Short mmCIF file of N, CA, C and O in Angstrom, two decimals:
data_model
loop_
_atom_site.label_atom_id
_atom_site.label_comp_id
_atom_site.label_asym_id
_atom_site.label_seq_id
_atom_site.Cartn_x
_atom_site.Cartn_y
_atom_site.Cartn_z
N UNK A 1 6.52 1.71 -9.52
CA UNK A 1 6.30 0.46 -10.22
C UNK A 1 6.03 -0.64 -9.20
O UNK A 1 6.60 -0.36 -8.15
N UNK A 2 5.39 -1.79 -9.14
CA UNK A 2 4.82 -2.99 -8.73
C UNK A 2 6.60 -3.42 -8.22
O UNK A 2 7.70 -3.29 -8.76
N UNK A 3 6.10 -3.99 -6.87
CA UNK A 3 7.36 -4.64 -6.25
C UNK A 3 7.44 -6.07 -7.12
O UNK A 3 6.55 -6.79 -7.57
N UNK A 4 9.35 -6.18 -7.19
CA UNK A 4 9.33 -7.32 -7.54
C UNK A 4 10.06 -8.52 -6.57
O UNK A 4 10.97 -9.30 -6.85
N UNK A 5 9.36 -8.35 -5.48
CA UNK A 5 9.14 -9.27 -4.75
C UNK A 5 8.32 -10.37 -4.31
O UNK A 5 8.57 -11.27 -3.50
N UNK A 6 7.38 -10.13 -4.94
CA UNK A 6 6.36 -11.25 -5.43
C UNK A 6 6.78 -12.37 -6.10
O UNK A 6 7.40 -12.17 -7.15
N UNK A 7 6.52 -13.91 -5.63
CA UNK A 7 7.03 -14.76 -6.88
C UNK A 7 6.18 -14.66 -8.31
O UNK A 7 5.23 -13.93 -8.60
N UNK A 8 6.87 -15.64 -9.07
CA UNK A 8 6.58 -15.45 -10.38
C UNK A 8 5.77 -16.51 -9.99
O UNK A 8 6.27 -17.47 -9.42
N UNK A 9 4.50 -16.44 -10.25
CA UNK A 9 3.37 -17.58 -10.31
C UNK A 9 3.39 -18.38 -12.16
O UNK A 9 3.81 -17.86 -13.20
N UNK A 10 2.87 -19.52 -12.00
CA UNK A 10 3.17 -20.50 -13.09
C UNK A 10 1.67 -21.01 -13.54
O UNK A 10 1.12 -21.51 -12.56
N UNK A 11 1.18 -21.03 -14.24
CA UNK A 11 -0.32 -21.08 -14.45
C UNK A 11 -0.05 -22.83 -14.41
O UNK A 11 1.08 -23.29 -14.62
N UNK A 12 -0.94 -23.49 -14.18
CA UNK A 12 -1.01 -25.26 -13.53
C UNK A 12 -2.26 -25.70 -14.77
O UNK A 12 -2.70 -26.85 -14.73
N UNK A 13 -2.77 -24.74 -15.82
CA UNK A 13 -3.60 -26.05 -16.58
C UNK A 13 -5.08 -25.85 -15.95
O UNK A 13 -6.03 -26.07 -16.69
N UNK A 14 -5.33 -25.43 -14.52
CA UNK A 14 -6.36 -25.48 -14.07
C UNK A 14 -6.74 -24.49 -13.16
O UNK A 14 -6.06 -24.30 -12.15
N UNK A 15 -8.13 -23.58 -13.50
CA UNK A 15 -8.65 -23.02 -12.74
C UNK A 15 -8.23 -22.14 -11.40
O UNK A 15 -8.69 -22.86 -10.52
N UNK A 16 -7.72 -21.18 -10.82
CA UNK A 16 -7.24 -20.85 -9.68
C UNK A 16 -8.68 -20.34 -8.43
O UNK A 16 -8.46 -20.28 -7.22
N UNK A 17 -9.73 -20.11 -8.88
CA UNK A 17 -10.71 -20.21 -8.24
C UNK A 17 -11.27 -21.25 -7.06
O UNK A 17 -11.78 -21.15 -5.95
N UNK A 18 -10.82 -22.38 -8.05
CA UNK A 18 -11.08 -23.55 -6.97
C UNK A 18 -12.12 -24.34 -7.83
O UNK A 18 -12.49 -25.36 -7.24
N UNK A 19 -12.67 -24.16 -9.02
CA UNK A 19 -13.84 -24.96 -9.61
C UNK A 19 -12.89 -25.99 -10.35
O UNK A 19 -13.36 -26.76 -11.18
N UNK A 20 -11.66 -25.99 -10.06
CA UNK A 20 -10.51 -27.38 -10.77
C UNK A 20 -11.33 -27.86 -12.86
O UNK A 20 -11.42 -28.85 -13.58
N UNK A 21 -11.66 -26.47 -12.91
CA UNK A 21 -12.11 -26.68 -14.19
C UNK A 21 -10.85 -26.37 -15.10
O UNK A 21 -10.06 -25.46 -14.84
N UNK A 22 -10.77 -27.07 -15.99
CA UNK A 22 -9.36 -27.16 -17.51
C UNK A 22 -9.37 -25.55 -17.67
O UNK A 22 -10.42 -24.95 -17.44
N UNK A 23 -8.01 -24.72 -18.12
CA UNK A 23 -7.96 -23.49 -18.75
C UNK A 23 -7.16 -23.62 -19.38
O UNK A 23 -6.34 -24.54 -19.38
N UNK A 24 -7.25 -22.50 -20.23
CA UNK A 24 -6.45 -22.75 -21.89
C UNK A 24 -4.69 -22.63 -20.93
O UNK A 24 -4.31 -22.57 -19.76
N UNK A 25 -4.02 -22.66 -22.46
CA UNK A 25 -2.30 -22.13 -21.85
C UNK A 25 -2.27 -21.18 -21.19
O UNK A 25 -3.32 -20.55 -21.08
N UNK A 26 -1.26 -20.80 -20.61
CA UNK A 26 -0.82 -19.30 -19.79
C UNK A 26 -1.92 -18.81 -19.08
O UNK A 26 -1.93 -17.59 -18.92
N UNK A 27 -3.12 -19.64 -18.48
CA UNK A 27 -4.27 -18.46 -18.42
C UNK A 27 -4.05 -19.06 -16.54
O UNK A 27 -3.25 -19.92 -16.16
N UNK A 28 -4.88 -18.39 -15.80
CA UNK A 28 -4.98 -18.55 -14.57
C UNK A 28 -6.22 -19.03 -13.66
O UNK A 28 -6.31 -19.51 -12.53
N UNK A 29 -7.11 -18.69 -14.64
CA UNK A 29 -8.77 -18.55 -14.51
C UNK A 29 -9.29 -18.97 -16.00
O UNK A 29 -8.72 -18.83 -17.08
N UNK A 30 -10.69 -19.58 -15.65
CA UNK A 30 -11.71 -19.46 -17.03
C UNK A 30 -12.37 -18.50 -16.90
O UNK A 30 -12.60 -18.12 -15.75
N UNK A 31 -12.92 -17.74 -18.03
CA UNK A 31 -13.26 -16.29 -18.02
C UNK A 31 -14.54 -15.81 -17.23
O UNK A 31 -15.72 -16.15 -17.29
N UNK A 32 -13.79 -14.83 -16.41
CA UNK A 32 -14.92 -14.10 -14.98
C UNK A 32 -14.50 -14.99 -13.86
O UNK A 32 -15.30 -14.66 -12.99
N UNK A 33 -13.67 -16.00 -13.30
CA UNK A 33 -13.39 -16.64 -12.03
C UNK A 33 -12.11 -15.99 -11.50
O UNK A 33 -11.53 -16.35 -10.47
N UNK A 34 -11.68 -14.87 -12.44
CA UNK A 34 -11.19 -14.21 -11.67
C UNK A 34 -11.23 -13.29 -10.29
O UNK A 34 -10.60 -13.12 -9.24
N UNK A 35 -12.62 -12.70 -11.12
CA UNK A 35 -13.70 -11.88 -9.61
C UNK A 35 -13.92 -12.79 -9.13
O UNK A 35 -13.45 -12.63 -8.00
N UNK A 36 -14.50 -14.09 -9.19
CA UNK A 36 -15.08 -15.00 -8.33
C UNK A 36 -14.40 -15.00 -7.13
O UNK A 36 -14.81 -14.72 -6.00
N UNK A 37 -12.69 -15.55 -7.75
CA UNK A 37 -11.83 -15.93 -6.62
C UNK A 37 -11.97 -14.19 -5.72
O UNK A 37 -12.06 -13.98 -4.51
N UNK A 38 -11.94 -13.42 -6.59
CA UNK A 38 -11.63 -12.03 -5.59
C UNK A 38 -12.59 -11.77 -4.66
O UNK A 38 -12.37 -11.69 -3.45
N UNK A 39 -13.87 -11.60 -5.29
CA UNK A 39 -15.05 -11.51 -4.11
C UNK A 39 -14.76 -12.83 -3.27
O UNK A 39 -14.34 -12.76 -2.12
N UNK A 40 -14.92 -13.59 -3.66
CA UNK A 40 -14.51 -15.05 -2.22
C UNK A 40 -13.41 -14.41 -1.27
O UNK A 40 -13.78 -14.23 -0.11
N UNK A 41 -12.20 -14.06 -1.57
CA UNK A 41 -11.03 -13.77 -0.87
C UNK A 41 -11.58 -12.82 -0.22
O UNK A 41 -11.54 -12.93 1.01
N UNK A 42 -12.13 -11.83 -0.71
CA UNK A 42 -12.85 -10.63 -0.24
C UNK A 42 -14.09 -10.90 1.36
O UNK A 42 -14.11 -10.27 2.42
N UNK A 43 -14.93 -12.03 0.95
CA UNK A 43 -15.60 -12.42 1.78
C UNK A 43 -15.03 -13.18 2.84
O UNK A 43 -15.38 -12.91 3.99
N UNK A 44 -14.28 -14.02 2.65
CA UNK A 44 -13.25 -14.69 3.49
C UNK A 44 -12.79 -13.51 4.67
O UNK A 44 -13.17 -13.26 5.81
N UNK A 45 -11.72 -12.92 3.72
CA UNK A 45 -10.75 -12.10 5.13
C UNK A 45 -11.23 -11.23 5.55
O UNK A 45 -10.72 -10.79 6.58
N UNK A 46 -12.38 -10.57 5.02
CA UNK A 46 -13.00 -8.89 5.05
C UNK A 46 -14.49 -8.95 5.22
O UNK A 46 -15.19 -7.93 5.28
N UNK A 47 -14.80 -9.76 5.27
CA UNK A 47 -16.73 -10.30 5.78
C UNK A 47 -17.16 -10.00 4.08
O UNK A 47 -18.36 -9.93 3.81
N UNK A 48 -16.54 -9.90 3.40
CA UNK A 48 -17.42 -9.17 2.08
C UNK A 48 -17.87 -7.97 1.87
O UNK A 48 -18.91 -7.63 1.30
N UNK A 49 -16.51 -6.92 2.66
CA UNK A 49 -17.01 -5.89 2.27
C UNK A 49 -15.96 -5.20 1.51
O UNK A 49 -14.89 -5.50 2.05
N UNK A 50 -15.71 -4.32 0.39
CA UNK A 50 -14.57 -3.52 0.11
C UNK A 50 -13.76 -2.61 0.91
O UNK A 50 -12.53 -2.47 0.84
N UNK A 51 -14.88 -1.75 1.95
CA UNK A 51 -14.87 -0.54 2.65
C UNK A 51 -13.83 -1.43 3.88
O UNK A 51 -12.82 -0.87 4.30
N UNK A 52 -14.25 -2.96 4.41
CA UNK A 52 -13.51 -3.05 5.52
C UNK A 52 -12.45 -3.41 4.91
O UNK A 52 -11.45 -3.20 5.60
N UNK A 53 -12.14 -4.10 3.36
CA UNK A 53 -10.82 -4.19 3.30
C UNK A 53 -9.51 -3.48 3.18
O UNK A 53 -8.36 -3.73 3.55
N UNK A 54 -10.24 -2.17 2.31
CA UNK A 54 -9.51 -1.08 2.28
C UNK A 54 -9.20 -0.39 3.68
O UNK A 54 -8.05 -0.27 4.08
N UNK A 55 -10.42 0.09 4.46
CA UNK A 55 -9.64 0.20 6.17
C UNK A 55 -8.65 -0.64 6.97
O UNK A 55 -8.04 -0.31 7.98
N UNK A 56 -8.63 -2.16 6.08
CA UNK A 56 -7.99 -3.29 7.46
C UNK A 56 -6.29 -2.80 6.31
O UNK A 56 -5.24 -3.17 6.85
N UNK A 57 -6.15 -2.19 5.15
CA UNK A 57 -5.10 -2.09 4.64
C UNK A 57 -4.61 -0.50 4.80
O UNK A 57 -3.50 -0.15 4.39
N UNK A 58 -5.35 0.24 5.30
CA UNK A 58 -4.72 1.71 5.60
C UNK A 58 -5.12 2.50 4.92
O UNK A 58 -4.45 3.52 4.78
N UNK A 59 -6.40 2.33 4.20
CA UNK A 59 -6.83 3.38 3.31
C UNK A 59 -8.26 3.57 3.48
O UNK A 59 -8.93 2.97 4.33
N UNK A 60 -8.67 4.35 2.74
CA UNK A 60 -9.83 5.14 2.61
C UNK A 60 -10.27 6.54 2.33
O UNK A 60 -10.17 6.71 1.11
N UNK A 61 -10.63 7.40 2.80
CA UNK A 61 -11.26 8.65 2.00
C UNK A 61 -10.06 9.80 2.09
O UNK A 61 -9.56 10.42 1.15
N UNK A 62 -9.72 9.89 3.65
CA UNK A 62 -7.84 10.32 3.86
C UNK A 62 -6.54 9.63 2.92
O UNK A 62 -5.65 10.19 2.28
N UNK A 63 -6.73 8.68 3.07
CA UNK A 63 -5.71 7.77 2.54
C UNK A 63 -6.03 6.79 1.22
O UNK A 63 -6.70 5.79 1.45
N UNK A 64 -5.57 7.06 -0.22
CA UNK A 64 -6.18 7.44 -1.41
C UNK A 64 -5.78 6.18 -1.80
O UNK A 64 -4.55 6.21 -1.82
N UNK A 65 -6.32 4.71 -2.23
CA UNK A 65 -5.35 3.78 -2.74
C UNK A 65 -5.50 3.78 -4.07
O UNK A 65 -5.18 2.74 -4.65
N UNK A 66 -6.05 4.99 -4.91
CA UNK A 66 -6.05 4.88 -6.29
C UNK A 66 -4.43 5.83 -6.33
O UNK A 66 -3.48 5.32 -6.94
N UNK A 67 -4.32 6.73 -5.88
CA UNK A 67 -3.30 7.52 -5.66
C UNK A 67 -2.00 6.69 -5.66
O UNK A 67 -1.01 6.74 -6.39
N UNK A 68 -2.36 5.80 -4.42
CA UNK A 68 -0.89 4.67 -4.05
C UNK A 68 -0.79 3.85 -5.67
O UNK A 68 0.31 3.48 -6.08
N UNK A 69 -1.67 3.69 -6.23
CA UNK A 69 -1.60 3.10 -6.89
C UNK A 69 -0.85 3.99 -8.40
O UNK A 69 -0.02 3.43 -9.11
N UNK A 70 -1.13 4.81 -8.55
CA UNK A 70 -0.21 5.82 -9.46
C UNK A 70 1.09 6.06 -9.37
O UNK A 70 1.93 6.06 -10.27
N UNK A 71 1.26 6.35 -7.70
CA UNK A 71 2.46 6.50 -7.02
C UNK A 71 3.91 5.34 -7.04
O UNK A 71 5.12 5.54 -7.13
N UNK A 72 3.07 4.14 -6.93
CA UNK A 72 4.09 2.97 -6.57
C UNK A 72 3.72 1.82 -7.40
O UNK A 72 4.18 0.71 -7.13
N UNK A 73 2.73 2.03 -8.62
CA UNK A 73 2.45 0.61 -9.33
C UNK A 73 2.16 1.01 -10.43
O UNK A 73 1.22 0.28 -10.75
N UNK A 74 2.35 1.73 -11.29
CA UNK A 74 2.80 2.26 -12.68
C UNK A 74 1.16 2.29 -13.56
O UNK A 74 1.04 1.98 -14.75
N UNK A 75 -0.11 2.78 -12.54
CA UNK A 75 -1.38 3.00 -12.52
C UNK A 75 -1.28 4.61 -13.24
O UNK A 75 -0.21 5.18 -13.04
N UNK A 76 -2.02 5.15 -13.81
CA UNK A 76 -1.80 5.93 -14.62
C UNK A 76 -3.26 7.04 -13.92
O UNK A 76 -4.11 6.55 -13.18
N UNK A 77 -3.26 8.29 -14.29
CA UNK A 77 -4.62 9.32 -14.17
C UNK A 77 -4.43 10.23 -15.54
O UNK A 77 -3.55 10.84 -16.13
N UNK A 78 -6.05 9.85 -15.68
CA UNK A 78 -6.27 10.98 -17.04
C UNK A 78 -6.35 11.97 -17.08
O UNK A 78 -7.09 12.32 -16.16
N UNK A 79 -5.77 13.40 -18.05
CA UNK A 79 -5.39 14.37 -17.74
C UNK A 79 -6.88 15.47 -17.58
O UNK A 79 -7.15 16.48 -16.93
N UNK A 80 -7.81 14.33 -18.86
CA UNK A 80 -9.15 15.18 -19.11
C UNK A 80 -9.98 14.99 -18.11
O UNK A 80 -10.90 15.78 -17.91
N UNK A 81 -9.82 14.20 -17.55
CA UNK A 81 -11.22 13.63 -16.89
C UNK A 81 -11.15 13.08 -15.22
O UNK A 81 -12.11 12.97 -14.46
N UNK A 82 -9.69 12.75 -14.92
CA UNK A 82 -9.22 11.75 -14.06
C UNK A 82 -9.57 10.71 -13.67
O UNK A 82 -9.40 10.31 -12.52
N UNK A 83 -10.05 10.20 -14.43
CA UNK A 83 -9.86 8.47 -14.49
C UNK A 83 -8.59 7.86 -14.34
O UNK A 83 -7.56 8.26 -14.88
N UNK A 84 -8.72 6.65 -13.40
CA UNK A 84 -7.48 6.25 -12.64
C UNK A 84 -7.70 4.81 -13.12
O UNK A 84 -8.74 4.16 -13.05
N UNK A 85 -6.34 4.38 -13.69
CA UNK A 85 -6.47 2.89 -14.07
C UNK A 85 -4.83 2.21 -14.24
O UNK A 85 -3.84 2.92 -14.07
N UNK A 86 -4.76 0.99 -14.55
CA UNK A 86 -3.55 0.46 -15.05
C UNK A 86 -3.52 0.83 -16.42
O UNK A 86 -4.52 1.20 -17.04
N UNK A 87 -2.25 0.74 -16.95
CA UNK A 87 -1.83 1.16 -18.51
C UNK A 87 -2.84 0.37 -19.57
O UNK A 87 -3.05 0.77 -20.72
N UNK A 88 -3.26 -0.48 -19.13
CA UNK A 88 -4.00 -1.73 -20.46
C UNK A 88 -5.33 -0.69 -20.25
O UNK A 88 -5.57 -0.04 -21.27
N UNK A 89 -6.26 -0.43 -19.07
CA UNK A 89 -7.17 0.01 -19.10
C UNK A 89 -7.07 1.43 -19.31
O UNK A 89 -8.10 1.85 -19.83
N UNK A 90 -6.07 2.48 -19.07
CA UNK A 90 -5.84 3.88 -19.50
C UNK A 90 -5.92 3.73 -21.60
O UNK A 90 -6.48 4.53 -22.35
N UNK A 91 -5.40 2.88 -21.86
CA UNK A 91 -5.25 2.37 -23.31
C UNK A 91 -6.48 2.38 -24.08
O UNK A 91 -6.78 2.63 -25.25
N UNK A 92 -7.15 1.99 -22.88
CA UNK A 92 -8.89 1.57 -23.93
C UNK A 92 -9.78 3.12 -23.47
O UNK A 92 -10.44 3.74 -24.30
N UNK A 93 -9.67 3.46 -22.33
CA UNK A 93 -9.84 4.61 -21.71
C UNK A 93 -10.07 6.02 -22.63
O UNK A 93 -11.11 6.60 -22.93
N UNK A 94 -8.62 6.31 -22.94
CA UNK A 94 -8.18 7.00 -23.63
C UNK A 94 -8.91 7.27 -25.29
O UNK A 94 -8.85 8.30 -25.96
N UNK A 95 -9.51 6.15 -25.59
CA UNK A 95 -10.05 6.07 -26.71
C UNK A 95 -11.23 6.76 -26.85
O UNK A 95 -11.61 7.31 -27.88
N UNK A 96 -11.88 6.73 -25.70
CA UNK A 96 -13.59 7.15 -25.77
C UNK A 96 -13.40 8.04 -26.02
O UNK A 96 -12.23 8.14 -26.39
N UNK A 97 -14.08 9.22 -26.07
CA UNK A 97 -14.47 10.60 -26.42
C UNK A 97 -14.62 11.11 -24.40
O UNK A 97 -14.51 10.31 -23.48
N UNK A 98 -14.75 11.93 -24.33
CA UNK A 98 -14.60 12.71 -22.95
C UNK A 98 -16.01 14.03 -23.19
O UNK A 98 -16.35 14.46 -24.29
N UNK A 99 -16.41 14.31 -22.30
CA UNK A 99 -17.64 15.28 -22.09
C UNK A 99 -16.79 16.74 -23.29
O UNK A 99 -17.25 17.43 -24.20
N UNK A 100 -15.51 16.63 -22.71
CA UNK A 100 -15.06 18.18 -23.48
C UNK A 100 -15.02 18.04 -24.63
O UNK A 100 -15.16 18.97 -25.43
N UNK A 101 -14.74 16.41 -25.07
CA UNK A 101 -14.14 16.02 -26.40
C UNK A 101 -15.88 16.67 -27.24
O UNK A 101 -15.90 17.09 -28.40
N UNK A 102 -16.63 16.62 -26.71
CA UNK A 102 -17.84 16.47 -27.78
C UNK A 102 -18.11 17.60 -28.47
O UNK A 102 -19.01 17.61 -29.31
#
């Protein structure tokens, strides 16, 4: 399961991207500035690449972070197909039909 050592973040009313644009209650982002902020962060610390961020964190083709992610953050794999996701996206996942299902 996800460490709970992380603080509890408090949504502020506005935007976390940086476009200081209004967002509804409880929200963090207006919808899609979520990736925004991620690819930015991404480009920032990692030149914009995935491949160097995942190497500058210890992973890659040896070292599985969909795996870590099953292992230690309550990320789920499908039994039919192995698709690797969090529980909200295994949820919607799960629904489709699968190559065997047909």
């Amino acid at each position: 399961m996800p460490s709970n050592d992380a603080p509890r973040l408090i949504p502020t009313g506005t935007c976390w991207c940086g476009c200081k644009k209004e967002v509804g209650l409880g929200r963090f982002f207006t919808p899609g500035h979520d990736k925004v902020a991620e690819a930015a962060l991404i480009a920032v610390k990692y030149g914009g690449s995935v491949p160097q961020m995942l190497h500058a964190n210890g992973f890659g083709p040896g070292h599985s972070i969909t795996d870590k992610a099953v292992h230690d953050a309550g990320w789920e794999r499908c039994g039919r197909c192995g698709y690797v996701g969090a529980p909200a996206s295994m949820r919607n996942h799960e629904k489709k039909p699968h190559k065997a299902d047909s």
